[in-house]
Tab-separated table of C-alpha atoms in Angstrom:
chain	number	residue	atom	x	y	z
A	122	MET	CA	3.313	-35.755	5.477
A	123	ALA	CA	5.324	-35.261	2.263
A	124	ASN	CA	2.158	-34.170	0.435
A	125	LYS	CA	1.405	-31.591	3.120
A	126	SER	CA	4.936	-30.235	2.804
A	127	LEU	CA	4.634	-29.997	-0.995
A	128	VAL	CA	1.296	-28.180	-0.737
A	129	SER	CA	2.783	-25.758	1.790
A	130	GLU	CA	5.812	-25.094	-0.432
A	131	ALA	CA	3.589	-24.599	-3.483
A	132	ARG	CA	1.508	-22.086	-1.511
A	133	GLU	CA	4.673	-20.198	-0.498
A	134	ILE	CA	5.920	-20.147	-4.108
A	135	ARG	CA	2.519	-18.863	-5.314
A	136	LEU	CA	2.606	-16.137	-2.650
A	137	ALA	CA	6.149	-15.143	-3.629
A	138	ILE	CA	5.167	-14.994	-7.320
A	139	ASP	CA	2.132	-12.828	-6.560
A	140	LEU	CA	4.228	-10.501	-4.401
A	141	ILE	CA	6.967	-10.199	-7.029
A	142	ASN	CA	4.380	-9.442	-9.725
A	143	LEU	CA	3.030	-6.630	-7.524
A	144	GLY	CA	6.547	-5.199	-7.146
A	145	ALA	CA	7.665	-6.547	-3.748
A	146	ARG	CA	11.273	-6.014	-2.715
A	147	LEU	CA	13.424	-8.983	-1.692
A	148	GLN	CA	13.363	-8.061	2.019
A	149	LEU	CA	9.565	-8.117	1.994
A	150	LEU	CA	9.608	-11.546	0.303
A	151	GLU	CA	11.987	-12.877	2.944
A	152	LEU	CA	9.761	-11.634	5.761
A	153	GLU	CA	6.455	-12.875	4.305
A	154	THR	CA	7.474	-16.265	2.928
A	155	SER	CA	9.451	-19.187	4.285
A	156	LEU	CA	11.416	-19.655	1.047
A	157	SER	CA	15.205	-19.359	1.119
A	158	ARG	CA	16.908	-16.192	-0.116
A	159	GLU	CA	18.472	-18.153	-2.987
A	160	ARG	CA	15.068	-19.492	-4.075
A	161	LEU	CA	13.550	-16.010	-3.904
A	162	LEU	CA	16.422	-14.514	-5.921
A	163	LYS	CA	15.952	-17.160	-8.594
A	164	LEU	CA	12.183	-16.602	-8.715
A	165	TYR	CA	12.651	-12.834	-8.883
A	166	LYS	CA	15.125	-13.076	-11.772
A	167	GLU	CA	12.868	-15.522	-13.638
A	168	LEU	CA	9.827	-13.267	-13.317
A	169	ARG	CA	11.384	-9.814	-13.696
A	170	GLY	CA	14.405	-10.622	-15.848
A	171	VAL	CA	16.691	-8.630	-13.546
A	172	SER	CA	18.165	-8.916	-10.075
A	173	PRO	CA	16.092	-7.359	-7.269
A	174	PRO	CA	16.973	-3.769	-6.331
A	175	LYS	CA	19.378	-3.360	-3.460
A	176	GLY	CA	18.923	-1.056	-0.515
A	177	MET	CA	16.992	-0.882	2.701
A	178	LEU	CA	13.232	-0.886	3.052
A	179	PRO	CA	11.559	2.475	3.740
A	180	PHE	CA	11.700	3.152	7.465
A	181	SER	CA	10.454	6.715	7.997
A	182	THR	CA	6.843	7.647	8.658
A	183	ASP	CA	7.426	11.151	7.277
A	184	TRP	CA	7.099	10.132	3.607
A	185	PHE	CA	3.471	9.125	4.210
A	186	ILE	CA	2.637	12.598	5.560
A	187	THR	CA	3.844	14.655	2.569
A	188	TRP	CA	1.042	15.901	0.296
A	189	GLN	CA	0.714	13.467	-2.652
A	190	PRO	CA	1.974	10.362	-0.806
A	191	ASN	CA	-0.460	11.185	2.015
A	192	ILE	CA	-3.438	11.172	-0.313
A	193	HIS	CA	-2.409	7.871	-1.908
A	194	SER	CA	-1.541	6.337	1.473
A	195	SER	CA	-4.850	7.474	2.914
A	196	LEU	CA	-6.758	5.974	-0.001
A	197	TYR	CA	-4.842	2.716	0.427
A	198	MET	CA	-5.462	2.572	4.199
A	199	ASN	CA	-9.181	3.228	3.732
A	200	ILE	CA	-9.335	0.297	1.287
A	201	HIS	CA	-7.220	-1.900	3.601
A	202	ARG	CA	-9.387	-1.097	6.608
A	203	PHE	CA	-12.559	-1.859	4.639
A	204	LEU	CA	-11.191	-5.262	3.566
A	205	VAL	CA	-10.100	-6.199	7.089
A	206	GLU	CA	-13.408	-5.144	8.636
A	207	HIS	CA	-15.842	-6.330	5.963
A	208	ALA	CA	-14.141	-8.927	3.744
A	209	HIS	CA	-12.488	-10.656	6.717
A	210	VAL	CA	-9.027	-10.867	5.191
A	211	SER	CA	-5.872	-10.159	7.150
A	212	GLY	CA	-2.105	-10.234	7.037
A	213	ILE	CA	-0.306	-10.257	3.715
A	214	GLU	CA	-3.511	-11.216	1.901
A	215	ALA	CA	-5.168	-7.971	3.028
A	216	VAL	CA	-2.071	-5.977	2.036
A	217	MET	CA	-2.073	-7.515	-1.448
A	218	LYS	CA	-5.832	-7.273	-2.106
A	219	ALA	CA	-5.914	-3.663	-0.912
A	220	TYR	CA	-2.955	-2.872	-3.151
A	221	GLN	CA	-4.637	-4.434	-6.181
A	222	LEU	CA	-7.752	-2.334	-5.521
A	223	TYR	CA	-5.600	0.773	-5.038
A	224	LEU	CA	-3.930	0.144	-8.434
A	225	GLU	CA	-7.344	-0.317	-10.068
A	226	GLN	CA	-8.406	3.110	-8.790
A	227	MET	CA	-5.068	4.868	-9.329
A	228	PRO	CA	-3.274	3.118	-12.191
A	229	PRO	CA	0.128	4.650	-12.927
A	230	GLU	CA	0.662	6.508	-16.198
A	231	GLU	CA	2.281	4.522	-19.000
A	232	GLY	CA	5.979	4.051	-18.177
A	233	GLU	CA	5.598	5.423	-14.644
A	234	GLU	CA	5.447	3.695	-11.280
A	235	ALA	CA	2.569	3.993	-8.839
A	236	VAL	CA	2.999	6.701	-6.218
A	237	LEU	CA	2.551	4.057	-3.513
A	238	SER	CA	4.595	0.903	-4.137
A	239	LEU	CA	3.622	-2.445	-2.642
A	240	THR	CA	6.645	-2.253	-0.339
A	241	ARG	CA	5.560	1.165	0.948
A	242	ALA	CA	1.966	-0.079	1.371
A	243	TRP	CA	3.251	-3.060	3.396
A	244	THR	CA	5.439	-0.723	5.469
A	245	LEU	CA	2.471	1.601	5.994
A	246	VAL	CA	0.381	-1.247	7.420
A	247	ARG	CA	3.244	-2.127	9.773
A	248	PHE	CA	3.444	1.510	10.939
A	249	PHE	CA	-0.280	1.330	11.717
A	250	GLN	CA	0.143	-1.961	13.574
A	251	SER	CA	2.931	-0.460	15.679
A	252	LYS	CA	0.743	2.631	16.348
A	253	MET	CA	3.250	5.028	14.777
A	254	LEU	CA	0.617	6.208	12.269
A	255	THR	CA	-3.151	6.475	12.451
A	256	THR	CA	-5.956	8.121	10.484
A	257	THR	CA	-7.561	11.396	11.436
A	258	CYS	CA	-10.912	12.710	10.238
A	259	CYS	CA	-10.787	15.974	8.299
A	260	HIS	CA	-13.201	18.453	9.878
A	261	LYS	CA	-14.127	19.835	6.433
A	262	CYS	CA	-14.702	16.772	4.222
A	263	SER	CA	-14.928	13.998	6.877
A	264	GLY	CA	-12.374	11.889	4.991
A	265	HIS	CA	-9.892	9.828	7.005
A	266	PHE	CA	-6.251	10.666	6.320
A	267	VAL	CA	-2.939	9.211	7.470
A	268	THR	CA	-1.344	11.228	10.284
A	269	HIS	CA	1.299	10.749	12.956
A	270	THR	CA	-0.319	9.129	15.989
A	271	PHE	CA	0.921	11.598	18.559
A	272	ASP	CA	0.444	14.836	16.600
A	273	LEU	CA	-2.238	17.172	17.915
A	274	GLN	CA	-5.080	16.959	15.419
A	275	SER	CA	-7.906	19.189	16.658
A	276	ASN	CA	-9.647	20.758	13.650
A	277	TYR	CA	-7.457	18.707	11.287
A	278	THR	CA	-7.710	19.806	7.653
A	279	CYS	CA	-6.570	17.334	4.990
A	280	GLY	CA	-4.358	18.065	2.009
A	281	LEU	CA	-7.348	17.936	-0.334
A	282	CYS	CA	-9.324	20.610	1.473
A	283	GLN	CA	-6.225	22.776	1.963
A	284	MET	CA	-4.000	21.988	-1.009
A	285	PRO	CA	-0.468	23.331	-1.282
A	286	SER	CA	-0.150	26.068	-3.933
A	287	ARG	CA	1.557	23.781	-6.472
A	288	ALA	CA	-0.736	20.797	-5.935
A	289	GLY	CA	-3.240	19.694	-8.521
A	290	LYS	CA	-1.358	21.136	-11.484
A	291	LYS	CA	-0.960	17.737	-13.126
A	292	LYS	CA	-3.912	15.809	-14.529
A	293	LYS	CA	-3.009	12.797	-12.340
A	294	SER	CA	-3.159	14.926	-9.184
A	295	ALA	CA	-6.569	16.209	-10.220
A	296	ASP	CA	-7.730	12.614	-10.819
A	297	VAL	CA	-6.627	11.609	-7.314
A	298	VAL	CA	-8.399	14.578	-5.764
A	299	GLU	CA	-11.597	13.872	-7.697
A	300	TYR	CA	-11.592	10.160	-6.856
A	301	PHE	CA	-10.884	10.705	-3.181
A	302	LEU	CA	-13.479	13.423	-2.756
A	303	HIS	CA	-16.181	11.394	-4.506
A	304	HIS	CA	-15.467	7.963	-3.035
A	305	ALA	CA	-13.137	7.706	-0.077
A	306	THR	CA	-14.318	10.748	1.847
A	307	ALA	CA	-17.977	9.823	1.400
A	308	GLY	CA	-17.265	6.514	3.092
A	309	ALA	CA	-18.163	4.633	-0.086
A	310	ALA	CA	-16.818	1.127	-0.199
A	311	PRO	CA	-14.485	0.356	-3.075
A	312	THR	CA	-15.915	-2.013	-5.654
A	313	LEU	CA	-14.540	-5.444	-4.826
A	314	ASN	CA	-13.772	-7.806	-7.644
A	315	ALA	CA	-14.462	-11.453	-6.992
A	316	ALA	CA	-10.868	-12.608	-6.741
């Protein structure tokens, strides 16, 4: 019985470490592990060298609909959906594996943070589970993009096919557009690393 408890605790610590290394906020750690707040704070400080940031988790669906976040969120959800349907992973494992694949495809510039943080990706999945967000097929490119569930979406055109006037000016924006148009919208599966 004691051995089982130790194995379970070790698994929880490993999960917490993996989440912290991917940038998880303390509230996410508390919800996804059974470790005490004090233990999580200590782990966080040991790994990151600083206290975890304070503040509430993102709670609005609107951020995921704005132009650049929508493209990144849509890419992430396409990867997440693929993993759930074809790699048979679920829960926090699916969130983490999809996020790792997202970062492989869209690594942040040196000294910058990813457009989509792990905490936002986790929140995004929860919004999908609660049916607040869904994906809608663009009638021009056939890509699937994050939209509000109850918005009218007949003849939906994505932000890649109908870019805002200031979009795509940065090299990184152009990279996202190119990747999404060549991979995600064609229904191509992301390359899965054996992990």
